[in-house]
Every structure is written in C-alpha cells, then in structure tokens.
C-alpha cells in the first residue's frame, strides 16, 4: 500500500508533493521519491527510509517546478533501496511513473522487453510500465498509456509524466485507490484524501479502468478504448484525522474492513484457480528438497502463532508433512530436534519480534531451510530468512492484529497448496477446488461486512461481562484462541480460548449465568461434536453466542445469539470466522471507552525479549 501524490499548477510542485506524501506516510514508507519537469527536462530525487530523508535531499539541492509526481513506497516486489524507490523511468529518461499496486504479469512483460535489449535498473514490477509506455509513445502520452494498460494485468494506481508533454499528468486506476483533487488553475492526484485536504475539498474518485489526462485547468477522463467517462465531483467535509482513517473511527476498524482487499492483494498474481496453478516467486525451495522434507516447524508469537496453528492443518492435510507449531519464546529454549530436512516456517507481521527472530536464527544454525511469512519488506526476519512470502496488507497501524492475521492465513494456505501440489499429494482438480475457495473468500467477507449491526448489538449486551470463554474445534480452535486474544488486548476483559472438546476436562466448572461463551460452529466434520459441547455449556446456564453458517437452521434453538457468516470450505473457514470475532472485540472495546488502536501496556512490535 504505497502513497502517490501529483501536482500541476502555479505552486511549487515539490512543496505540494512533499507535504502530500507526509500526509500519506501512514500508508507505509520504506523509501520515497519525486519527479518534476523543468524546462522540458526530468528531475528525479529518491531516498531510502523515511520521507524526511527525501525532504533533506531536496533542501540541500532544491528544485522548483510546476508539475510533478511523488511516491512513498511500501515494498511488495524488490527490497527497499534507492534503485527500487519510485518514480521509475523508461530507458530514454523521458517518461516517469509512480505506481501503487501489483502488476501480476510483470515478469513475462519484462522478459519480452529484455529480448529487445531493454535493460532494467530495478527489481520492481513498476518499472516495466515505464518501458511499455515509451514503447507505445507516439507524441501522445494518454494513448501510449492506454495501449500499455491493455497489456498489463494486476492492480495499479498510476501517475505518469513525460518531459515532452510538460503540461499534463496522466493517471489511471485499477483495484488501487486514486483521487483527483480539483483546484482553481491547479489540479492534484493522490492515493488518499488526506494529501488533498490542505488544497481542495473537491475531489473526483477514479473508478476501475479510468485513465485521466490532467492539466492545470482541465480534467479529461477516458477508458482504455478512448471513450469519454463522466465522473461526479464530490465535496469532502472530513477533517484530517478522519481522512487518515478513511472515515473510520479507528485504524483497527478500517483495517478490519480492508481485509477483502488485503486478502486479494496477498493472493493476487500467485494463484490461478482456473488453471490450477500457484506461483510464489519469492520462494525458491528446490523440488528435490520439497520431496524430502521430513517435518515442518511453524514458529511465531501471539496472533501470528495462532495463524501457525491453523497452518498445521493445512500442511498435514494437504502436504501430508508432520507439522509442529510452537511459540517462539518456548521454541528457542527447548532444544527442538531439527535437521537439514526440517522446514522452519516463521510468521511475523512486523518481521522484528525478538523471540521470533531468535527462533529463526536458531533454525538456521541447525541447517534448516527457513521460510518467513512477513508483512514488512526489509524487516530483520524477512532479510534473514532464506525464503519469504510477503503478505500484501500494507501497514497495520492498529496494535491488535487483524488484516495481518488473515493475510498470514492466505499466504500459508497458498504455500501449503503449492507444497502439496509439488509433492504430488493433490490432484489438479483438488488444487483448482481449493484455490477457488480462497478466490471467493474476499467477496464472502465483503458480503458479511455489509451488515455488522448484529455484532454491534451483541457487543452492547456483553460489554460489561468479566469473563468470556471462546470455543472452537479443529481448524477453528486457533480462531477461538485468536478471538479471545482480540478481546483481551483491546477491552482488558479476561477471555480464554479453548478446544471445545476439552471443556469437560475441567473448564466446564467455570460456566454459570455470568459467563458468555462464544463458539465457532460452522459446517465441518466436527460440527456435531461442537454442537454437543455447546449443549453441555448451555445446560449449565452458560449464555451461548455462536458464529455459524447463515444456512444453518439447527443451531438457532441451541444458542442465545447467532452471528451468521457465509459458508466456506472448512480449510479456509478461519479466514471467514475470525472476522466477526475481530468486530465483537472492537465494538466491546468502543463501548467500554478503551483506546482501541493503542491499548494499554502493548506495543505493535515486541522487539524486546
Ligand atoms: C496481536 O493482535 C498482537 N498485536 C500480538 O500478539 C502480535 O501478533 C505478536 O506480538 C506478534 O507480532 P508479529 O506478527 O509482528 O511478530
């Protein structure tokens, strides 16, 4: 999730762009850059790290211009570095672009251009677009862009400038936000509202397929076939704080609602259900090694550990590989039996958790292959692991992890299927089936998120309870643990996640009228067993709140409150069933007046042991 800003008008473009990028820093920054046109020459400045490094460089060597584009990067392809920072140019240095999104077919596009001798300076997917626009350029930047986008697959928000047409910015969007700020004698583009608010409240929200040509006093929007598109201009009355949260009250709520897109961004370009294909370009495990993996260890902390617990079901059911899951702070001291045939999977949103990093280093010292599932390129764990699968969730600002968890589950699901397919444990038909299940998840979550009033109402009823019990079985037992953690973290209510089958071995003694029990009871091979656990709890006076499939009629008279979710295949169900539990914790925390985004005693990344 990167930040884009562009300007054309009478002001100093560098000043407008830097200020705009600053407002978008919450979208992530591991590098930043700016390109302006002065006297038909392109000036580019890029820097690694925080935006202040770019500002310092521009203060040292200032440049004044009336047109330019800028970018703060949250890397998805290619490590954070100056050469990978945006903007990117074509080989003749006449066209420059900034991009937010993921170009799925950039490898094949780049290979085709390299056959004609084109050289690439970066590892990014973005650079190939600059080359293609130049290839199609015949003194019309808009037409060259239209031709280019007819060849490109994936998501993009683009800002494009050409030194030979210094009076216009071309921009385009597909599955990544881009807004035009409408001024008087000046116009702007940006990934998000906060960058535009200091200059204008009149905005045009581009839709998928829109390509716009913007001058200082004119905006033309077209589609790829050059048809004129009319887009309504909106007047935005948000203040800056509201705008940074996209209008949501908290970052956590915004991140919960981002999940359909972040799950899609994590599988985009990696899975092709119709062909039954998986491509995880960052993982370079050799086929022979995969065939001989003796066992898998999955190691992480907190929410990431619960994602690891789900992955055990995937590795053992799909790939038939014995899998153990351990908490990093335990793993590193227990002398685990590891050898060069052990694959150690390390999960960490931040990539900086001290215990998890130590566990990675222990695994490497024992000669194991290590694979990280991480959300931050350039983080310690992502750099030190031999292989990495990045979740493309963008920065997770809320301390309580939500979109990172479902991003981890998505990445682990894809990897387990890829492993199983390479080990010949899944037929192509089975692979297509499972990939299709994942492909359909974002839409099912979007459907669920359209109507969360029932969760809000339940939260209001139970917000003042002292203790909660969360129950789940099989693949949803880890989700019960995660749901309990969410509630603990942000509402400070004691909550315990438990394997539903374990209730009669002691915890059932806890149950009385004062204790709500949240149970995950979606269609599964353990459905009947979980129902009987619920009946045991209800018979002892417990109040039962269930997360169940909307098609399930039987559950209604066995529970007191129901949160209905769309049905999914069992193995992807945790990605769905966790969503209502995230929301339940969120709304309870809000009712209690807790600090949702920065809960007491917690840090976003535990970099100390
Ligand atoms: C989850 O909501 C917490 N913020 C915490 O448990 C977190 O998952 C844990 O600290 C691991 O962090 P990491 O994924 O960045 O390694």
XYZ file of C-alpha atoms and ligand atoms in Angstrom:
625
model
C 0.000 0.000 0.000
C 2.051 2.963 -1.247
C 1.277 6.671 -1.350
C 1.072 8.680 -4.570
C 0.814 12.482 -4.969
C 0.908 14.574 -8.146
C 0.503 18.313 -8.845
C 0.170 20.664 -11.771
C -0.446 24.396 -11.367
C 1.222 27.602 -10.223
C 2.574 26.474 -6.872
C 5.956 24.847 -6.359
C 5.150 21.186 -7.149
C 7.965 19.931 -4.888
C 6.448 21.636 -1.862
C 2.914 20.381 -2.584
C 4.100 16.843 -3.247
C 6.303 16.564 -0.148
C 3.529 17.868 2.085
C 1.086 15.478 0.449
C 3.400 12.473 0.854
C 3.824 13.372 4.525
C 0.062 13.076 4.950
C 0.234 9.602 3.399
C 3.114 8.239 5.481
C 0.646 6.038 7.412
C 0.343 4.096 4.152
C 3.878 2.946 4.672
C 7.295 4.202 3.816
C 10.494 2.309 3.265
C 11.608 4.708 0.546
C 10.301 7.775 -1.256
C 10.878 9.761 -4.416
C 9.752 12.657 -6.554
C 9.993 13.611 -10.245
C 9.397 17.068 -11.694
C 9.713 18.643 -15.148
C 11.717 21.857 -15.517
C 12.298 23.347 -18.986
C 11.357 20.036 -20.624
C 13.903 18.152 -18.501
C 13.046 15.482 -15.915
C 14.478 15.851 -12.404
C 14.246 12.809 -10.135
C 15.197 12.519 -6.484
C 14.769 9.307 -4.462
C 15.808 8.195 -0.994
C 15.605 5.132 1.215
C 13.914 5.242 4.591
C 11.618 7.880 5.975
C 10.244 10.742 3.940
C 12.409 13.211 5.890
C 15.437 11.799 4.051
C 13.928 12.856 0.737
C 12.995 16.266 2.144
C 16.560 16.741 3.398
C 17.974 15.857 0.000
C 15.666 18.380 -1.683
C 16.507 21.068 0.844
C 20.182 20.541 0.076
C 19.602 20.682 -3.683
C 16.285 22.472 -4.170
C 14.383 22.401 -7.429
C 11.343 24.477 -8.414
C 8.721 23.176 -10.826
C 5.020 23.473 -11.540
C 4.417 19.849 -12.393
C 5.496 16.671 -10.659
C 4.682 13.282 -9.116
C 5.838 11.726 -5.861
C 5.648 8.382 -4.050
C 6.189 6.787 -0.642
C 6.829 3.092 -1.021
C 5.588 0.078 0.968
C 7.549 -2.504 -0.948
C 5.915 -5.572 -2.420
C 8.454 -6.534 -5.111
C 12.115 -5.672 -4.589
C 13.757 -4.699 -1.317
C 13.643 -1.132 -0.020
C 16.504 0.650 -1.817
C 17.130 3.797 -3.830
C 17.074 1.929 -7.147
C 13.756 0.295 -6.221
C 12.254 3.551 -4.936
C 9.727 5.257 -7.193
C 9.487 7.150 -9.544
C 10.723 4.845 -12.287
C 11.764 5.917 -15.795
C 11.936 4.437 -19.246
C 15.450 3.875 -20.695
C 15.445 7.235 -22.528
C 14.595 9.067 -19.279
C 11.692 10.889 -20.938
C 8.770 9.187 -19.189
C 8.480 8.746 -15.450
C 5.861 6.956 -13.348
C 4.762 6.249 -9.801
C 2.664 3.178 -9.007
C 0.665 1.680 -6.183
C -0.484 -1.922 -6.696
C 0.825 -5.236 -8.028
C 1.481 -5.998 -11.717
C 0.785 -9.711 -11.963
C 2.381 -10.316 -15.365
C 5.433 -8.089 -15.000
C 7.892 -10.980 -15.240
C 6.666 -12.023 -18.697
C 6.367 -8.382 -19.853
C 9.890 -7.662 -18.664
C 11.271 -10.792 -20.338
C 9.707 -9.748 -23.665
C 11.284 -6.270 -23.413
C 14.653 -7.741 -22.441
C 14.633 -9.819 -25.642
C 14.786 -6.462 -27.454
C 17.768 -5.491 -25.309
C 15.959 -3.297 -22.831
C 17.766 -3.032 -19.516
C 16.052 -2.699 -16.178
C 17.505 -0.808 -13.268
C 15.223 -2.051 -10.503
C 13.703 -5.281 -9.152
C 10.249 -3.729 -9.141
C 7.177 -4.723 -11.114
C 6.540 -0.995 -11.730
C 9.496 -0.241 -13.997
C 8.107 -2.402 -16.772
C 5.188 0.021 -17.167
C 7.526 2.956 -17.892
C 9.279 0.881 -20.553
C 5.984 -0.121 -22.173
C 4.623 3.433 -22.265
C 7.796 4.550 -24.007
C 7.493 1.659 -26.453
C 3.969 2.813 -27.390
C 4.711 6.542 -27.240
C 3.906 8.450 -30.435
C 3.731 12.006 -29.054
C 0.575 11.228 -27.146
C 1.102 10.153 -23.538
C -2.566 9.279 -22.987
C -2.728 6.971 -25.988
C 0.608 5.328 -25.053
C -0.784 4.703 -21.579
C -3.991 3.223 -22.936
C -2.030 0.822 -25.151
C 0.218 -0.131 -22.224
C -2.643 -0.846 -19.854
C -4.233 -3.141 -22.429
C -1.183 -5.402 -21.949
C -0.912 -5.170 -18.168
C -2.659 -7.498 -15.663
C -2.929 -6.633 -11.997
C -3.727 -3.668 -9.793
C -2.485 -0.153 -10.292
C -2.882 3.476 -9.353
C -0.526 5.316 -11.688
C 0.846 8.860 -12.001
C 2.712 9.479 -15.265
C 4.649 12.488 -16.566
C 6.580 12.993 -19.818
C 9.216 15.664 -20.355
C 7.958 16.183 -23.916
C 4.432 16.962 -22.685
C 5.249 19.048 -19.595
C 1.756 20.491 -19.236
C -0.061 17.303 -18.253
C -0.203 14.411 -15.831
C -1.730 11.103 -16.907
C -3.191 8.928 -14.177
C -5.014 5.580 -14.163
C -6.517 3.192 -11.646
C -7.495 -0.434 -11.307
C -8.039 -2.037 -7.869
C -5.904 0.587 -6.124
C -7.325 3.949 -4.995
C -6.621 7.184 -6.891
C -8.301 10.543 -6.419
C -8.164 13.748 -8.475
C -8.137 16.947 -6.409
C -9.856 19.751 -8.321
C -8.382 23.206 -7.775
C -8.615 26.631 -9.435
C -5.888 26.839 -12.069
C -4.314 23.788 -10.499
C -5.098 20.097 -10.109
C -3.828 17.271 -7.946
C -3.760 13.469 -7.785
C -3.362 11.378 -4.635
C -3.854 7.860 -3.290
C -5.939 9.146 -0.432
C -7.893 12.155 0.785
C -5.511 13.500 3.495
C -2.956 14.614 0.875
C -5.537 16.796 -0.892
C -7.431 18.373 2.017
C -4.978 21.274 2.580
C -5.645 22.449 -1.001
C -9.132 21.385 -2.011
C -12.251 19.561 -0.813
C -13.476 18.984 -4.371
C -12.457 15.515 -5.453
C -13.088 13.004 -8.210
C -12.734 9.361 -7.160
C -11.489 7.409 -10.162
C -13.072 4.014 -10.809
C -11.505 0.854 -12.213
C -10.484 1.323 -15.829
C -10.419 5.141 -15.672
C -7.493 6.901 -17.345
C -7.324 10.675 -16.869
C -5.406 13.464 -18.582
C -4.933 16.370 -16.203
C -3.659 19.867 -16.975
C -3.686 22.917 -14.691
C -7.217 23.807 -15.757
C -8.685 20.721 -17.442
C -9.512 17.128 -16.491
C -10.473 14.565 -19.126
C -11.322 11.033 -18.056
C -11.392 8.202 -20.609
C -11.378 4.428 -20.701
C -8.853 2.218 -22.401
C -10.800 2.485 -25.667
C -10.640 6.311 -25.572
C -14.343 6.714 -24.672
C -15.034 9.788 -22.542
C -16.043 8.879 -18.971
C -18.045 11.206 -16.751
C -17.241 11.083 -13.045
C -19.079 13.127 -10.449
C -17.038 15.572 -8.367
C -17.574 15.143 -4.620
C -17.112 17.712 -1.868
C -15.355 16.103 1.128
C -16.031 17.556 4.563
C -13.762 15.228 6.608
C -11.078 16.662 8.902
C -7.501 15.373 8.562
C -7.783 12.738 11.315
C -10.983 11.309 9.841
C -9.361 11.256 6.411
C -6.303 9.265 7.573
C -8.696 6.593 8.836
C -10.671 6.808 5.624
C -13.629 7.976 7.685
C -13.473 5.040 10.098
C -13.388 5.840 13.827
C -10.233 3.790 14.428
C -7.434 2.302 12.361
C -8.449 -1.143 13.672
C -11.938 -0.797 12.205
C -10.505 0.475 8.926
C -8.118 -2.486 8.823
C -10.920 -4.963 9.546
C -12.825 -3.558 6.583
C -9.705 -3.576 4.380
C -9.444 -7.359 4.614
C -11.298 -8.289 1.407
C -8.733 -6.197 -0.486
C -5.660 -7.215 1.514
C -6.526 -10.912 1.158
C -6.964 -10.373 -2.574
C -3.681 -8.424 -2.751
C -1.934 -11.292 -0.961
C -3.137 -13.954 -3.423
C -3.119 -11.699 -6.495
C -0.568 -12.868 -9.044
C 0.095 -16.016 -7.033
C -2.949 -18.224 -7.684
C -4.783 -19.101 -10.896
C -7.769 -21.329 -9.911
C -8.964 -21.991 -13.469
C -5.591 -23.424 -14.438
C -4.888 -24.913 -11.011
C -1.626 -23.001 -10.766
C 0.295 -21.417 -7.874
C 3.296 -19.093 -8.332
C 5.127 -17.862 -5.254
C 8.055 -16.149 -6.914
C 9.864 -15.299 -3.663
C 10.087 -18.962 -2.564
C 12.936 -20.830 -4.246
C 12.703 -24.214 -2.472
C 14.185 -26.848 -4.783
C 11.849 -29.618 -5.952
C 14.224 -32.255 -4.559
C 14.272 -30.543 -1.160
C 10.455 -30.396 -1.144
C 10.238 -34.100 -1.900
C 12.488 -34.889 1.079
C 11.112 -32.554 3.765
C 10.905 -34.706 6.910
C 8.871 -32.317 9.058
C 7.774 -28.736 9.421
C 8.095 -26.481 12.433
C 5.969 -23.343 12.477
C 7.151 -20.721 14.966
C 5.668 -17.336 15.903
C 4.172 -15.239 18.712
C 0.667 -14.033 19.553
C -1.735 -13.751 16.666
C 0.930 -14.971 14.251
C 1.242 -18.129 16.379
C -2.487 -18.735 16.019
C -2.102 -18.420 12.260
C 0.619 -21.045 12.626
C -1.769 -23.355 14.469
C -4.158 -23.153 11.512
C -1.309 -23.884 9.097
C -0.635 -27.228 10.797
C -3.996 -28.490 9.495
C -3.069 -27.285 6.019
C 0.403 -28.814 5.902
C -0.732 -32.133 7.368
C -3.955 -32.439 5.385
C -2.720 -31.103 2.045
C 1.010 -31.904 2.037
C 0.960 -34.897 4.491
C 4.049 -33.493 6.231
C 4.284 -33.900 10.056
C 3.994 -30.395 11.454
C 4.622 -28.909 14.876
C 3.724 -25.383 15.900
C 5.483 -23.595 18.720
C 5.564 -20.254 20.484
C 8.872 -18.610 19.601
C 9.792 -17.815 23.223
C 9.449 -21.545 24.048
C 10.921 -22.937 20.841
C 14.221 -21.178 21.245
C 14.945 -22.767 24.645
C 13.539 -26.278 24.327
C 16.329 -27.789 22.185
C 13.958 -28.726 19.344
C 15.029 -31.680 17.207
C 15.916 -30.010 13.910
C 17.889 -31.134 10.884
C 18.521 -30.026 7.328
C 15.313 -31.769 6.223
C 13.221 -29.736 8.658
C 11.457 -26.760 7.105
C 11.022 -23.996 9.657
C 8.217 -21.541 8.862
C 8.492 -18.240 10.714
C 5.437 -15.977 10.865
C 5.680 -12.321 11.816
C 3.699 -9.280 10.698
C 6.382 -6.794 11.740
C 9.358 -9.008 10.978
C 11.012 -7.605 14.122
C 9.624 -9.672 17.035
C 12.677 -10.525 19.128
C 11.714 -14.080 20.126
C 10.634 -14.932 16.597
C 13.867 -13.555 15.145
C 15.842 -15.603 17.689
C 13.896 -18.717 16.689
C 14.743 -18.053 13.041
C 18.429 -17.756 13.871
C 18.312 -20.992 15.890
C 16.718 -22.815 12.948
C 19.361 -21.505 10.569
C 22.157 -22.560 12.958
C 20.805 -26.120 12.769
C 20.984 -26.120 8.965
C 17.229 -25.888 8.410
C 15.641 -24.234 5.430
C 13.727 -21.212 6.758
C 10.691 -19.554 5.227
C 9.173 -16.378 6.640
C 5.610 -15.130 6.219
C 6.008 -11.415 6.729
C 4.246 -8.121 6.054
C 7.233 -5.801 6.022
C 9.876 -5.969 3.279
C 13.312 -5.161 4.553
C 12.482 -6.216 8.123
C 15.027 -8.301 10.017
C 13.111 -11.569 9.707
C 12.348 -11.047 6.025
C 16.026 -10.320 5.363
C 17.450 -13.208 7.382
C 15.054 -15.950 6.300
C 16.135 -17.922 3.240
C 12.686 -17.612 1.662
C 9.885 -15.130 2.275
C 6.217 -14.963 1.377
C 5.048 -11.393 1.786
C 1.524 -10.618 2.868
C 0.486 -7.551 0.885
C -1.597 -5.980 3.642
C 0.041 -2.578 3.795
C 0.984 -1.081 7.163
C -1.091 -2.400 10.058
C -1.438 0.589 12.384
C -3.817 -0.820 14.992
C -1.856 -2.692 17.680
C -4.399 -5.506 17.607
C -3.584 -7.511 14.511
C -6.474 -8.120 12.117
C -5.687 -7.862 8.392
C -2.197 -9.255 9.015
C -3.742 -12.409 10.522
C -5.973 -13.079 7.528
C -3.056 -12.164 5.267
C -0.910 -14.764 7.046
C -3.627 -17.403 6.711
C -3.909 -16.587 2.999
C -0.144 -16.875 2.432
C 0.088 -20.120 4.439
C -2.866 -21.601 2.580
C -1.274 -20.820 -0.786
C 2.097 -22.184 0.295
C 0.601 -25.409 1.727
C -1.256 -25.998 -1.545
C 1.877 -25.284 -3.561
C 3.864 -27.703 -1.395
C 1.192 -30.404 -1.685
C 0.980 -29.966 -5.426
C 4.760 -30.233 -5.821
C 4.793 -33.350 -3.621
C 2.073 -34.908 -5.780
C -0.303 -35.089 -2.815
C -3.103 -33.125 -4.523
C -4.651 -33.758 -7.924
C -5.005 -30.779 -10.226
C -8.777 -30.908 -9.731
C -8.361 -30.764 -5.948
C -5.913 -27.884 -6.322
C -8.367 -25.975 -8.525
C -11.122 -26.570 -5.945
C -9.092 -25.266 -3.024
C -7.759 -22.286 -4.986
C -11.303 -21.376 -5.995
C -12.361 -21.476 -2.346
C -9.670 -18.943 -1.477
C -10.509 -16.819 -4.531
C -14.115 -16.486 -3.316
C -13.265 -15.501 0.266
C -12.872 -11.704 -0.272
C -16.377 -11.434 -1.732
C -17.849 -13.506 1.123
C -16.151 -11.302 3.687
C -17.366 -8.175 1.865
C -20.905 -9.583 1.999
C -20.596 -10.195 5.732
C -19.153 -6.729 6.380
C -22.129 -5.075 4.698
C -24.205 -5.747 7.807
C -22.422 -5.812 11.175
C -25.286 -4.444 13.283
C -25.901 -7.868 14.843
C -22.315 -7.977 16.119
C -22.612 -4.441 17.461
C -25.849 -5.334 19.285
C -24.284 -8.430 20.861
C -21.256 -6.392 21.922
C -23.531 -3.925 23.683
C -25.261 -6.733 25.635
C -21.990 -8.272 26.842
C -19.622 -5.310 27.060
C -19.638 -5.328 30.880
C -19.020 -9.046 31.421
C -15.963 -10.008 33.445
C -15.024 -13.274 31.732
C -15.548 -14.858 28.320
C -14.941 -18.354 27.021
C -14.203 -18.857 23.304
C -14.660 -22.386 21.957
C -13.637 -23.943 18.656
C -12.616 -27.299 17.242
C -10.190 -28.464 14.562
C -9.234 -25.618 12.169
C -11.363 -23.198 14.217
C -9.770 -23.930 17.570
C -6.944 -21.456 16.764
C -9.625 -18.943 15.777
C -11.169 -19.314 19.259
C -7.732 -18.522 20.691
C -7.381 -15.504 18.378
C -10.889 -14.237 19.187
C -10.113 -14.395 22.909
C -6.817 -12.569 22.369
C -8.525 -9.769 20.434
C -10.973 -9.225 23.304
C -8.254 -9.319 25.968
C -5.985 -6.945 24.056
C -8.369 -4.099 23.418
C -11.084 -4.333 26.107
C -8.986 -5.729 29.011
C -11.693 -8.363 29.706
C -10.420 -11.797 30.742
C -11.118 -14.229 27.889
C -9.949 -17.759 27.312
C -9.847 -19.665 24.043
C -10.375 -23.389 24.480
C -10.654 -26.513 22.398
C -14.369 -27.263 22.625
C -13.670 -30.941 23.275
C -11.597 -30.014 26.316
C -14.474 -28.366 28.195
C -15.490 -31.469 30.119
C -11.885 -31.904 31.313
C -12.227 -29.040 33.778
C -13.124 -25.617 32.298
C -16.855 -26.503 32.271
C -16.721 -25.871 36.015
C -16.299 -22.180 35.197
C -19.636 -21.902 33.434
C -22.552 -20.093 35.012
C -25.053 -17.394 34.010
C -22.418 -14.697 34.221
C -20.130 -16.194 31.603
C -20.844 -15.720 27.895
C -19.489 -18.491 25.667
C -18.531 -17.618 22.090
C -18.445 -20.766 19.942
C -17.460 -21.212 16.320
C -19.831 -23.772 14.845
C -19.597 -23.641 11.083
C -20.196 -26.610 8.825
C -17.329 -29.047 9.348
C -16.523 -32.652 10.118
C -16.586 -31.708 13.801
C -19.901 -29.815 13.629
C -21.955 -32.374 15.563
C -19.292 -32.712 18.264
C -19.162 -28.945 18.709
C -22.928 -28.761 18.961
C -22.852 -31.226 21.849
C -20.215 -29.124 23.606
C -22.497 -26.119 23.279
C -25.438 -28.062 24.686
C -23.285 -29.094 27.686
C -22.404 -25.442 28.305
C -25.996 -24.259 27.842
C -27.287 -26.918 30.218
C -25.101 -25.342 32.897
C -26.535 -21.906 32.437
C -23.998 -20.524 30.011
C -25.109 -17.859 27.528
C -24.188 -19.049 24.060
C -23.066 -16.779 21.233
C -22.299 -18.717 18.055
C -20.552 -17.905 14.798
C -22.454 -20.147 12.388
C -23.307 -20.517 8.713
C -26.320 -18.494 7.637
C -27.745 -21.715 6.106
C -27.662 -23.494 9.477
C -31.219 -23.696 10.871
C -30.452 -26.359 13.531
C -28.182 -24.046 15.517
C -30.869 -21.471 16.196
C -32.545 -23.235 19.102
C -29.240 -24.329 20.607
C -27.828 -20.828 21.083
C -28.849 -17.476 22.504
C -27.190 -15.226 19.920
C -26.091 -16.042 16.376
C -23.629 -14.279 14.114
C -24.152 -15.672 10.615
C -21.277 -15.986 8.141
C -21.293 -17.267 4.545
C -20.363 -20.923 4.163
C -16.840 -21.734 3.036
C -14.735 -24.832 2.661
C -13.522 -25.987 6.068
C -9.848 -25.253 5.436
C -10.385 -21.604 4.508
C -13.118 -21.086 7.130
C -10.725 -19.500 9.693
C -10.238 -16.545 7.307
C -14.012 -16.034 7.460
C -14.858 -16.963 11.066
C -12.261 -14.641 12.594
C -13.910 -11.529 11.121
C -16.954 -11.451 13.468
C -14.655 -12.077 16.429
C -12.458 -9.124 15.438
C -15.579 -6.956 15.240
C -17.016 -8.267 18.522
C -13.812 -7.330 20.332
C -13.720 -3.958 18.566
C -17.295 -2.949 19.440
C -16.957 -4.101 23.072
C -13.780 -2.054 23.380
C -15.516 1.008 21.925
C -18.483 0.587 24.309
C -16.045 0.424 27.216
C -14.266 3.546 26.006
C -10.898 1.785 25.696
C -8.068 3.017 23.487
C -8.731 0.674 20.587
C -5.699 1.483 18.443
C -3.166 1.843 21.253
C -4.311 -0.477 24.092
C -2.551 -0.098 27.454
C 0.723 -1.999 28.061
C 1.003 -3.123 24.421
C 3.340 -2.284 21.524
C 2.776 -3.008 17.864
C 6.019 -4.881 17.592
C 7.653 -6.622 20.583
C 11.291 -6.082 19.706
C 12.443 -6.916 23.242
C 12.540 -10.385 24.828
C -1.838 -9.422 18.057
O -3.024 -8.656 17.979
C -0.782 -8.744 18.882
N -0.515 -7.432 18.397
C 0.446 -9.618 19.069
O 0.030 -10.861 19.589
C 1.260 -9.909 17.793
O 0.547 -10.773 16.965
C 2.572 -10.580 18.214
O 3.290 -9.661 19.019
C 3.433 -10.995 17.019
O 3.800 -9.864 16.289
P 4.488 -10.083 14.850
O 3.459 -10.790 13.999
O 4.807 -8.715 14.370
O 5.693 -10.936 15.042
